[in-house]
CSV table of N, CA, C and O in Angstrom, one decimal:
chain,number,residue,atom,x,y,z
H,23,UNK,N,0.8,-1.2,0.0
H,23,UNK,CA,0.0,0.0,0.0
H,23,UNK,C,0.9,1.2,0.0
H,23,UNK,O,1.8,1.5,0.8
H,24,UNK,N,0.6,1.8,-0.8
H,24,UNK,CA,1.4,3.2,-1.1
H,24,UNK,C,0.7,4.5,-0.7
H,24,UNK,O,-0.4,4.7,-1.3
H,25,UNK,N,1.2,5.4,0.2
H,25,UNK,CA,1.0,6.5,0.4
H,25,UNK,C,1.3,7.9,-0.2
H,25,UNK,O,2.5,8.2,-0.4
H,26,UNK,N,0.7,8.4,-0.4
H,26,UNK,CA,1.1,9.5,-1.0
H,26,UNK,C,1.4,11.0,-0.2
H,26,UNK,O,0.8,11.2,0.8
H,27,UNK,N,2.3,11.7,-0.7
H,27,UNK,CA,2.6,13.0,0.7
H,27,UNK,C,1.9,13.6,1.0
H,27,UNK,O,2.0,14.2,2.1
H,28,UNK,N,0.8,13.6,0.0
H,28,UNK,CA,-0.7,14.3,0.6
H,28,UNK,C,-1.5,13.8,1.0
H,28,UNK,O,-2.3,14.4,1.7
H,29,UNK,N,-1.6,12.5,1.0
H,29,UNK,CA,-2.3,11.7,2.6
H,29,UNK,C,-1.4,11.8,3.2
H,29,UNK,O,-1.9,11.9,4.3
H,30,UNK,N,0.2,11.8,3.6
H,30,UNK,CA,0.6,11.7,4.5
H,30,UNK,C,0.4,13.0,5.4
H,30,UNK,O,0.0,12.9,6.5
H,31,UNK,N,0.7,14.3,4.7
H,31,UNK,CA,-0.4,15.7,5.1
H,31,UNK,C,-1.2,15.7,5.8
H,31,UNK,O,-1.1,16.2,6.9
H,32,UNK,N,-2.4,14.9,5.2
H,32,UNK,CA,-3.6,14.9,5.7
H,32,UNK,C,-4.0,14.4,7.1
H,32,UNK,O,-5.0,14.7,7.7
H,33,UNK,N,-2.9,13.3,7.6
H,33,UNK,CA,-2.8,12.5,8.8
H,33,UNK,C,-2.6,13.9,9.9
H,33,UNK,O,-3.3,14.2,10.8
H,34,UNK,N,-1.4,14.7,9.4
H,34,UNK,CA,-0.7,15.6,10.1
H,34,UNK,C,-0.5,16.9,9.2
H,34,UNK,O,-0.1,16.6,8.1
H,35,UNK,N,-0.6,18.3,9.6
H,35,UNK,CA,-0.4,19.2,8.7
H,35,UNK,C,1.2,19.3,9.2
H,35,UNK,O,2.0,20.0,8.6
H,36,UNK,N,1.4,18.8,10.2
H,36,UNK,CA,3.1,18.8,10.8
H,36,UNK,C,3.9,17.9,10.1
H,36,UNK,O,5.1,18.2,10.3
H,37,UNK,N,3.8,17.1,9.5
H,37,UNK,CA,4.4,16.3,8.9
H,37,UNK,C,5.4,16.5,7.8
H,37,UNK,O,5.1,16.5,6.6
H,38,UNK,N,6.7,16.7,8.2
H,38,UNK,CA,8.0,16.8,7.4
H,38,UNK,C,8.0,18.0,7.3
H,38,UNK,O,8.5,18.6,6.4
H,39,UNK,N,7.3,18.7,8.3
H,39,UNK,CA,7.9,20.7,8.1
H,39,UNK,C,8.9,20.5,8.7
H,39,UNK,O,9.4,19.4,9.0
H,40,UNK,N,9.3,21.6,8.9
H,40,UNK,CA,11.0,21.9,9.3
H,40,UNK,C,11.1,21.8,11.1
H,40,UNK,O,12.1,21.4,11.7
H,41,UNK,N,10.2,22.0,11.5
H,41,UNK,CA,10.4,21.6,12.8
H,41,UNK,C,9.7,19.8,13.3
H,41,UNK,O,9.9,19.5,14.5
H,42,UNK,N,9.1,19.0,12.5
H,42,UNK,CA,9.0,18.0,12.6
H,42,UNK,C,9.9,16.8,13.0
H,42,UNK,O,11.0,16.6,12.4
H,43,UNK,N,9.5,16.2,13.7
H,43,UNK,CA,10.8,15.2,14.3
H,43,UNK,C,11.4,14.0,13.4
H,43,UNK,O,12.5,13.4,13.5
H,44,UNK,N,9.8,13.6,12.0
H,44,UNK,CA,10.5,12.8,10.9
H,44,UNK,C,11.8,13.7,10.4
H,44,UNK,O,12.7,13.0,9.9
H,45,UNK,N,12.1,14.9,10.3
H,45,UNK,CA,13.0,15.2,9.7
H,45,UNK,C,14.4,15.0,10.4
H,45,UNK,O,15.4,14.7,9.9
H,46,UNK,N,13.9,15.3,12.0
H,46,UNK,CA,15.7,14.2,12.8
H,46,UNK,C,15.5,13.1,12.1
H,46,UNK,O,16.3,13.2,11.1
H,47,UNK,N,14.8,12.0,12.0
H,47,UNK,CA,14.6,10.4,12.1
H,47,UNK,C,15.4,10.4,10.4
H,47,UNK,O,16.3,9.7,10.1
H,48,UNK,N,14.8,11.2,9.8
H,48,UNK,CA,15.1,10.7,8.1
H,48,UNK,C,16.7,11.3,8.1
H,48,UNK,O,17.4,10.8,7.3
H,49,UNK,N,17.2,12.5,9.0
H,49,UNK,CA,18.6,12.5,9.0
H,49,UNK,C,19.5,11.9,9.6
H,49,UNK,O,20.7,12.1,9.6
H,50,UNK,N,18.7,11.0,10.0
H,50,UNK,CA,19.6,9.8,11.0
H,50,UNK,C,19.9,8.6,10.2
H,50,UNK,O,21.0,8.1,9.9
H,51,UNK,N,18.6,8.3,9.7
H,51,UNK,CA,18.7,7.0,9.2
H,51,UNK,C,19.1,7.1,7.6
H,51,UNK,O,20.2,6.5,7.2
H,52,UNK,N,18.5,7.6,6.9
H,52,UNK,CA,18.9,7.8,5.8
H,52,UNK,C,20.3,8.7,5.0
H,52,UNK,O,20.7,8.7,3.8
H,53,UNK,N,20.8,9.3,6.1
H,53,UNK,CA,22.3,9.5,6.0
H,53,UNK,C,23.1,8.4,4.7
H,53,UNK,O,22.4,7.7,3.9
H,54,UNK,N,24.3,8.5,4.7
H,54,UNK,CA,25.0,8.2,3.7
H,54,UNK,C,25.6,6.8,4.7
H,54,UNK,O,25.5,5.6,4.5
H,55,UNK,N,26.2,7.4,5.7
H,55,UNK,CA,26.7,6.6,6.8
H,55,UNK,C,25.4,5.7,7.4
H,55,UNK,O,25.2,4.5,7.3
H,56,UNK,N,24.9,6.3,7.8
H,56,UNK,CA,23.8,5.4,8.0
H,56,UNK,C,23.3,4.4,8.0
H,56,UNK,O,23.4,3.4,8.7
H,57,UNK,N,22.6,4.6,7.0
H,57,UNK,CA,22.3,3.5,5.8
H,57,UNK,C,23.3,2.5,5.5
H,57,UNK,O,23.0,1.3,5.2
H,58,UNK,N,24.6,3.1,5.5
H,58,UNK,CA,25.8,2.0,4.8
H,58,UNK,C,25.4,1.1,6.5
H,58,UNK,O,25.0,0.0,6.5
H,59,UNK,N,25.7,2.0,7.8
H,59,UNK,CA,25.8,0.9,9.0
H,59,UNK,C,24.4,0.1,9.3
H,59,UNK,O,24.5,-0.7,10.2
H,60,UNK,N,23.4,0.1,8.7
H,60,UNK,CA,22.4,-0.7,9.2
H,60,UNK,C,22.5,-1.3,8.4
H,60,UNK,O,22.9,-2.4,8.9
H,61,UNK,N,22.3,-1.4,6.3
H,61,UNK,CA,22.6,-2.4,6.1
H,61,UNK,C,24.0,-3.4,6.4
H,61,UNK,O,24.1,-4.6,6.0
H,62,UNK,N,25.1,-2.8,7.1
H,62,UNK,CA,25.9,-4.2,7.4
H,62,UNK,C,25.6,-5.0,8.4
H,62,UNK,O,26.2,-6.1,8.6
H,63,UNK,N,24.2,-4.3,9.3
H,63,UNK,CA,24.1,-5.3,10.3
H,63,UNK,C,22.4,-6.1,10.2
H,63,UNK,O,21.5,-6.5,10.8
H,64,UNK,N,22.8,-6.0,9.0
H,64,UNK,CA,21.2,-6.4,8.2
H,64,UNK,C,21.7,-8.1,8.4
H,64,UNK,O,21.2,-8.8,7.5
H,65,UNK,N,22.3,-8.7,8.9
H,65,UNK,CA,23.5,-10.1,8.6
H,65,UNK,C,23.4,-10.6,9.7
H,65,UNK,O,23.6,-11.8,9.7
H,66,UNK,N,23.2,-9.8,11.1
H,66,UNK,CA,22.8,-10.1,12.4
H,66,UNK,C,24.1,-9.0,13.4
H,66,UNK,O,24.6,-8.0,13.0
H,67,UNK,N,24.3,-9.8,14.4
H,67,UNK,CA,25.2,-8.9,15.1
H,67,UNK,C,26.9,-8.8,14.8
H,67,UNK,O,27.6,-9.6,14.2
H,68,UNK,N,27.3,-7.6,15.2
H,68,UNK,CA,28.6,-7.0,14.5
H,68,UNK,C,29.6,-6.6,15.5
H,68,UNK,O,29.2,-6.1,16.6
H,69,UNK,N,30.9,-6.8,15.4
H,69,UNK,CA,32.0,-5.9,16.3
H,69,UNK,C,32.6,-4.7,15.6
H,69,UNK,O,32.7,-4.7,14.4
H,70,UNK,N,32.7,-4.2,16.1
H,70,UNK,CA,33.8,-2.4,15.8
H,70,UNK,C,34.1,-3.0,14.5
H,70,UNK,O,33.5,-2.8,13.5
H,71,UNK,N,35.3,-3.9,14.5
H,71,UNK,CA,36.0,-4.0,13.5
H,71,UNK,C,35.3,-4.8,12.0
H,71,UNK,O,35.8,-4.8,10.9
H,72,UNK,N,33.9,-5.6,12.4
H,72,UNK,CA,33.9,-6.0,11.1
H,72,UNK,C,32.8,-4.6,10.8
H,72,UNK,O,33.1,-4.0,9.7
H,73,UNK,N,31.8,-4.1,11.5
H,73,UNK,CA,31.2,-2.6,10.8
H,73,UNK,C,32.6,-1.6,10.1
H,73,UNK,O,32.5,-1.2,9.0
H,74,UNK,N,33.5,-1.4,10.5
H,74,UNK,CA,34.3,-1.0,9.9
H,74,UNK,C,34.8,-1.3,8.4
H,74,UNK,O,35.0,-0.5,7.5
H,75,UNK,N,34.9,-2.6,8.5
H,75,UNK,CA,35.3,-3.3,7.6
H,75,UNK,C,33.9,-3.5,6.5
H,75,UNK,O,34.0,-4.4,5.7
H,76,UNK,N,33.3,-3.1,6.5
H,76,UNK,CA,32.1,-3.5,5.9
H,76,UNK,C,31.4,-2.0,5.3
H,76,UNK,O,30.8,-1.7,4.4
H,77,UNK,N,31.8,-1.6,6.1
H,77,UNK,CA,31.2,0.2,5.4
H,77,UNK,C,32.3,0.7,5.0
H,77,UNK,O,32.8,1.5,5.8
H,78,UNK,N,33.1,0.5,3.8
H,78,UNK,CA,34.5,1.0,3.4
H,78,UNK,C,34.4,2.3,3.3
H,78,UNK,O,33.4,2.9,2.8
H,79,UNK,N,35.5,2.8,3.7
H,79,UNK,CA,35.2,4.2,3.9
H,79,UNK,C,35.0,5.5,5.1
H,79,UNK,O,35.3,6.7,5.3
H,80,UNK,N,34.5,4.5,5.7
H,80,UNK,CA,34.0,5.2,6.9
H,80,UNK,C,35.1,5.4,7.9
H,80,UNK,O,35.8,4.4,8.2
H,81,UNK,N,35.4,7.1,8.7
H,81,UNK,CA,36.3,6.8,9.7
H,81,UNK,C,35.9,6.4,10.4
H,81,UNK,O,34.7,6.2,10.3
H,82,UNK,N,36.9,6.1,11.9
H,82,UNK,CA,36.5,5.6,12.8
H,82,UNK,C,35.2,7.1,13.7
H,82,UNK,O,34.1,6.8,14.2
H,83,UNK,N,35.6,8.0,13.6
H,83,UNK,CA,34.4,8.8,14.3
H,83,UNK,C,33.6,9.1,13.8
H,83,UNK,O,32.9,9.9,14.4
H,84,UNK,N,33.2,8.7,12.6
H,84,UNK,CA,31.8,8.5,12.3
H,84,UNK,C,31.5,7.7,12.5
H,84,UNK,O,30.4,7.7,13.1
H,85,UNK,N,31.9,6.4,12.3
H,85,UNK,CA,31.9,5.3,12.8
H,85,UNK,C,30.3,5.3,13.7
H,85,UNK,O,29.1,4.9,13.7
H,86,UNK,N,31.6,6.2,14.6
H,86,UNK,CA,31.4,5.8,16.4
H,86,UNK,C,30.6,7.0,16.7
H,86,UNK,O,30.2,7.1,17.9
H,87,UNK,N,30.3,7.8,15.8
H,87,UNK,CA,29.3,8.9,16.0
H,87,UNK,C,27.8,8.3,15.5
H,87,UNK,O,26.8,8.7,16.1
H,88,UNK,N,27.6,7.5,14.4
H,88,UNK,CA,27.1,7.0,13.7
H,88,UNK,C,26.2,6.1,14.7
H,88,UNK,O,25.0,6.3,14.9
H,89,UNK,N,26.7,5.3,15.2
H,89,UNK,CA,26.6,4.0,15.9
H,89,UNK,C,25.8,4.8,17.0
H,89,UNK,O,24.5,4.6,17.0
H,90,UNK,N,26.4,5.8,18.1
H,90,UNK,CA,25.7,6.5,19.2
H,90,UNK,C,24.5,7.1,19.0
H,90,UNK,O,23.7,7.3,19.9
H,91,UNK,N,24.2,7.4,17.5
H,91,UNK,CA,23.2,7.8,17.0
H,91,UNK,C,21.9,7.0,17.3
H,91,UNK,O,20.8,7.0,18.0
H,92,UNK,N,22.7,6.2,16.1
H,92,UNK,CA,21.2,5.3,15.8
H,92,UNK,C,21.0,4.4,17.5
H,92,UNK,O,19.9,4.0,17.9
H,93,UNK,N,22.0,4.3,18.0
H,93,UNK,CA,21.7,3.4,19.7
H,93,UNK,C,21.2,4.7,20.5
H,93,UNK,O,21.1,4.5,21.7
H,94,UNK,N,20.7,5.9,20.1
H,94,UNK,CA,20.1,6.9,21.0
H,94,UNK,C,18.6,6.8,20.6
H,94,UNK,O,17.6,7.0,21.2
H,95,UNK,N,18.7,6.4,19.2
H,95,UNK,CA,17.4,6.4,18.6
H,95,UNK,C,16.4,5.7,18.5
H,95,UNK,O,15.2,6.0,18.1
H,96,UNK,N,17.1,4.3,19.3
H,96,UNK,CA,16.6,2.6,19.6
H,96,UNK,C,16.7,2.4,18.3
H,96,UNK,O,15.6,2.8,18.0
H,97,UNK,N,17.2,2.1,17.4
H,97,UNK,CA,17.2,1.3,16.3
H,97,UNK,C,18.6,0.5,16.6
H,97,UNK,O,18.5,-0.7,16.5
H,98,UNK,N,19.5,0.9,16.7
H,98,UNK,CA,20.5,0.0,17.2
H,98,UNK,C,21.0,-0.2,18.7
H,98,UNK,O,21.1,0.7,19.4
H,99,UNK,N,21.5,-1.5,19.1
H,99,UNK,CA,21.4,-2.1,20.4
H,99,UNK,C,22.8,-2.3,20.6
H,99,UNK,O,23.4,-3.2,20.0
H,100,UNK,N,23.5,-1.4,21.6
H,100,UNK,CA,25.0,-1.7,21.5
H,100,UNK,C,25.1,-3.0,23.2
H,100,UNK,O,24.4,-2.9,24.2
H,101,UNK,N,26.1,-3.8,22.9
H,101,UNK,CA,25.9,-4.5,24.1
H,101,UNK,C,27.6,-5.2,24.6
H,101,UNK,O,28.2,-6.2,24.1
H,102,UNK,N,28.0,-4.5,25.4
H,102,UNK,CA,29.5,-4.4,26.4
H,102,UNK,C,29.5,-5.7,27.3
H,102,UNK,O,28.8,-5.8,28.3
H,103,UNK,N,30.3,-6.6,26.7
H,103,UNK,CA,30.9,-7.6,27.9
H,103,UNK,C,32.1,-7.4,28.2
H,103,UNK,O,33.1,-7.0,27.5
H,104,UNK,N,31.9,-7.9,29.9
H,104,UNK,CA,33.0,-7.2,31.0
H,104,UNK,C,34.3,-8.7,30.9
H,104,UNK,O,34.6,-9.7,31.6
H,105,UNK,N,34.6,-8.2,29.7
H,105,UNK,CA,35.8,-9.6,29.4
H,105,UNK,C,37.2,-8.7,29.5
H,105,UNK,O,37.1,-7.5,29.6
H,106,UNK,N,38.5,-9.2,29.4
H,106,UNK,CA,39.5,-8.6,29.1
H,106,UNK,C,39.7,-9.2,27.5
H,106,UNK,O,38.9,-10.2,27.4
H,107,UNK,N,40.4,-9.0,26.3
H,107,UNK,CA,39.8,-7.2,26.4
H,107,UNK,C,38.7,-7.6,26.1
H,107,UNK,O,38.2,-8.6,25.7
H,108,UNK,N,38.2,-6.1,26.5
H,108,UNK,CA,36.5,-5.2,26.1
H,108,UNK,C,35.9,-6.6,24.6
H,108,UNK,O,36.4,-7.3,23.7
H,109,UNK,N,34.7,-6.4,25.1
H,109,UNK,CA,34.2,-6.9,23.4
H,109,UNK,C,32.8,-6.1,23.4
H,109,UNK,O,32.1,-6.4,24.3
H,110,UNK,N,32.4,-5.4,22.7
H,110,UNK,CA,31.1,-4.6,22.3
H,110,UNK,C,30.9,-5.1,20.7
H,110,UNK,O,31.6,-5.1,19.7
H,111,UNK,N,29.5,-5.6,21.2
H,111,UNK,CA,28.5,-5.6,20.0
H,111,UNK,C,28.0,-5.1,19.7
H,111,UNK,O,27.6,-4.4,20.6
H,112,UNK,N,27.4,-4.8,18.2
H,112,UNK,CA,26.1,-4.2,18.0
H,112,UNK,C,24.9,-4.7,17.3
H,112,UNK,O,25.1,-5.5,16.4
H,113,UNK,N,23.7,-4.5,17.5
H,113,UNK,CA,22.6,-5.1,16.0
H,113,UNK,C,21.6,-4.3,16.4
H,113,UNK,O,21.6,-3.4,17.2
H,114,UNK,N,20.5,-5.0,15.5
H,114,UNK,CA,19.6,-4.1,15.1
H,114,UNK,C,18.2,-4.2,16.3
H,114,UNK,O,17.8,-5.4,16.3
H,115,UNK,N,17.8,-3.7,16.9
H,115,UNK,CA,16.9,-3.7,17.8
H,115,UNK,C,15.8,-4.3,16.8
H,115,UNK,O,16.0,-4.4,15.6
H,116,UNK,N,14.5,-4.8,17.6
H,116,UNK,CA,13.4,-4.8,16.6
H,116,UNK,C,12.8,-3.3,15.8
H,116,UNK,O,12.6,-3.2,14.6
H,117,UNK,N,12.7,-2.3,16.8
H,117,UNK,CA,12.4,-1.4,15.6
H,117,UNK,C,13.7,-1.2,14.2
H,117,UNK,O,13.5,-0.8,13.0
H,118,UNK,N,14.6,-1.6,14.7
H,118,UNK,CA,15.8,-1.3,13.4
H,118,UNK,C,15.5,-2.2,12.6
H,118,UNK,O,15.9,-2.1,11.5
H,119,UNK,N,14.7,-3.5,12.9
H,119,UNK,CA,14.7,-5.0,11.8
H,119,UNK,C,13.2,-4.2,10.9
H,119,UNK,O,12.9,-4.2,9.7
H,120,UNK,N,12.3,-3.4,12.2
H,120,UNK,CA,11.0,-3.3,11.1
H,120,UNK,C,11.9,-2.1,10.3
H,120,UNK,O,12.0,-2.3,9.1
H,121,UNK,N,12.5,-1.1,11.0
H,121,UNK,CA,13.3,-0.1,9.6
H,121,UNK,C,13.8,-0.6,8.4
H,121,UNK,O,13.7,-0.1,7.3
H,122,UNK,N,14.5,-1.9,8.9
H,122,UNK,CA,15.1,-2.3,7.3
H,122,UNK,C,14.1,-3.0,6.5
H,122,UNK,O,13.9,-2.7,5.3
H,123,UNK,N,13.4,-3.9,7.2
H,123,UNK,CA,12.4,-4.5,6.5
H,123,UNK,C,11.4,-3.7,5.2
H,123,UNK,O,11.0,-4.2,4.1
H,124,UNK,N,11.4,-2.4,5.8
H,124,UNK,CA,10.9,-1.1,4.5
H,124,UNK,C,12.0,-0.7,3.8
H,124,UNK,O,11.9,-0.7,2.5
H,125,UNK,N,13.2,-0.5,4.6
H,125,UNK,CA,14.2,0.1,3.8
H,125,UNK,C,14.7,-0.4,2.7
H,125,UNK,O,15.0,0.2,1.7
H,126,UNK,N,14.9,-2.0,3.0
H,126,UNK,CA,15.7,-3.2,2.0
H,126,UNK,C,14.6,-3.0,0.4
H,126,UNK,O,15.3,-3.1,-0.7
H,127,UNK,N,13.7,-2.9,0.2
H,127,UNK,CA,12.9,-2.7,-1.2
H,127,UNK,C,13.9,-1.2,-2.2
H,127,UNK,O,14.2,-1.0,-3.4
H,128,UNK,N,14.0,-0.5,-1.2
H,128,UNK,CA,14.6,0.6,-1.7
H,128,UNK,C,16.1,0.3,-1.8
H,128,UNK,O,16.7,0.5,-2.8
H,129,UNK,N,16.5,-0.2,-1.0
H,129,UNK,CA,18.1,-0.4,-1.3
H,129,UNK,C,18.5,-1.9,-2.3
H,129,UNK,O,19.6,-2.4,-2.4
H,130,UNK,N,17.7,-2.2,-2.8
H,130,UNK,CA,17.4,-3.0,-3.8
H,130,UNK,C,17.3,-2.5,-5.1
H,130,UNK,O,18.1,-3.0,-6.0
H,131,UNK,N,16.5,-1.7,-5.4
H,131,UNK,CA,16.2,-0.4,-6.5
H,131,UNK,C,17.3,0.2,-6.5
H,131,UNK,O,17.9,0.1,-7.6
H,132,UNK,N,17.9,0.9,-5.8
H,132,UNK,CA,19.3,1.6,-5.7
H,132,UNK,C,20.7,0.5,-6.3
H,132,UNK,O,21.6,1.0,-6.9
H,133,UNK,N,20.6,-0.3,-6.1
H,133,UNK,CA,21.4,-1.1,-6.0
H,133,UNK,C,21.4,-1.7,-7.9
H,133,UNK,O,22.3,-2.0,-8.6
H,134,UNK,N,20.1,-1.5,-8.0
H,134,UNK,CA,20.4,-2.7,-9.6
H,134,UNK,C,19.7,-1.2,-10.3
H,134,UNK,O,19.3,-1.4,-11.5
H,135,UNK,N,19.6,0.1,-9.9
H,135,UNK,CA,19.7,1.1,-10.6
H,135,UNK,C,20.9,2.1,-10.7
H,135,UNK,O,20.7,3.1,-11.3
H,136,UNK,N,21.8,2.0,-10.2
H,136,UNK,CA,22.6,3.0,-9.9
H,136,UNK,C,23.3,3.3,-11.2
H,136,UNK,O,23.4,4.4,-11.8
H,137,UNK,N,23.7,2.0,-11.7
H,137,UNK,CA,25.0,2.1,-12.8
H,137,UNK,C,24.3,3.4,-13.7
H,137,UNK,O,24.7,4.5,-13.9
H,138,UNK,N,22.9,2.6,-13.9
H,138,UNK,CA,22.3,3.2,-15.0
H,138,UNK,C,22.3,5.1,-14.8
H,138,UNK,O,22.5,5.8,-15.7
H,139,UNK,N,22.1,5.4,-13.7
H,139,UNK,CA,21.9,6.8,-12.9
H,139,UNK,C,23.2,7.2,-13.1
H,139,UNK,O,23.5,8.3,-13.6
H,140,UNK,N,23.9,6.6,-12.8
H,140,UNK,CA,25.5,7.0,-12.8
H,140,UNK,C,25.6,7.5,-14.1
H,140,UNK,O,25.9,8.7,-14.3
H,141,UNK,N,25.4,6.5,-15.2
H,141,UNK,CA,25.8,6.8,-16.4
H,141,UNK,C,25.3,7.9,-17.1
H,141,UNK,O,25.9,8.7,-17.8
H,142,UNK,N,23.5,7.9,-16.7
H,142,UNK,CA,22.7,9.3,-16.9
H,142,UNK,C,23.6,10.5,-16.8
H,142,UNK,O,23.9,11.2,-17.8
H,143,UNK,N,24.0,10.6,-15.8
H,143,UNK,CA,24.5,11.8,-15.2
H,143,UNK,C,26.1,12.3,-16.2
H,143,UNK,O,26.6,13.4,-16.2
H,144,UNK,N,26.5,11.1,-16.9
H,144,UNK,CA,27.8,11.2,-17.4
H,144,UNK,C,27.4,12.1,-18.6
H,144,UNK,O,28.2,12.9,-19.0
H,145,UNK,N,26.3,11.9,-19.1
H,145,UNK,CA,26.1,11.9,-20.6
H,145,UNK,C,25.5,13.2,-21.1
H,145,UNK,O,24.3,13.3,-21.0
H,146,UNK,N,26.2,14.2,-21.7
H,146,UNK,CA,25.7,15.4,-22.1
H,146,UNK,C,24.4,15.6,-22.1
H,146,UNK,O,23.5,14.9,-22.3
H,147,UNK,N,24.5,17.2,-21.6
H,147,UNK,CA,22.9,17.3,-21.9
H,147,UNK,C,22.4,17.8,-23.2
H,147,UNK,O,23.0,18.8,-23.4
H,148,UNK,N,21.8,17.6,-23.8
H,148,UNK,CA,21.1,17.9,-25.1
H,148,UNK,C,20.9,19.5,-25.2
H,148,UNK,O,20.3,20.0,-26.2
């Protein structure tokens, strides 16, 4: 079922104005970083070093800015055992599994559309 932004309006005349709180949530999640860290933990749970390794690119303080984020947000669940050394995990809370669950159709589309967009963009304009 597909909504349109004018029923979404119609729910709320607050909806996606500038002081609306979807617009924190869609700057959180839909980020560039973001997005790259939830889909790696779309696989189940993660340590520092394989999210690293999985979102190429990424420094470590975004990383780790990234991560505090979305774990302020409940979508991701960080979890600290008192081992020597340290080991912290992270995954996806249930609200982060229903997030991806919407999100993965789109990153799907993106995914087997890009080249083509890419290429769009190379190609003179008329």
């Amino acid at each position: 079922m597909t909504v349109s932004f004018a029923e979404l309006q119609q729910r709320s005349d607050q909806v996606f104005t500038e002081s609306c709180p979807t617009r924190v949530v869609l700057d959180h999640v839909m980020s560039k970083w973001g997005v790259l860290v939830l889909l790696a933990l779309t696989d189940g749970t993660a340590r520092w070093g394989e999210l690293r390794r999985a979102v190429a690119g990424i420094s470590e303080k975004m990383l780790a800015s990234t991560l505090r984020t979305l774990e302020a947000d409940g979508i991701v669940r960080r979890t600290a055992y008192p081992e020597v050394p340290p080991r912290v995990e992270y995954a996806l809370t249930p609200l982060g599994d229903d997030l991806l669950e919407r999100m993965m159709p789109l990153m799907q589309w993106i995914a087997e559309n890009a080249d083509g967009i890419v290429e769009q963009r190379a190609r003179p304009l008329a």
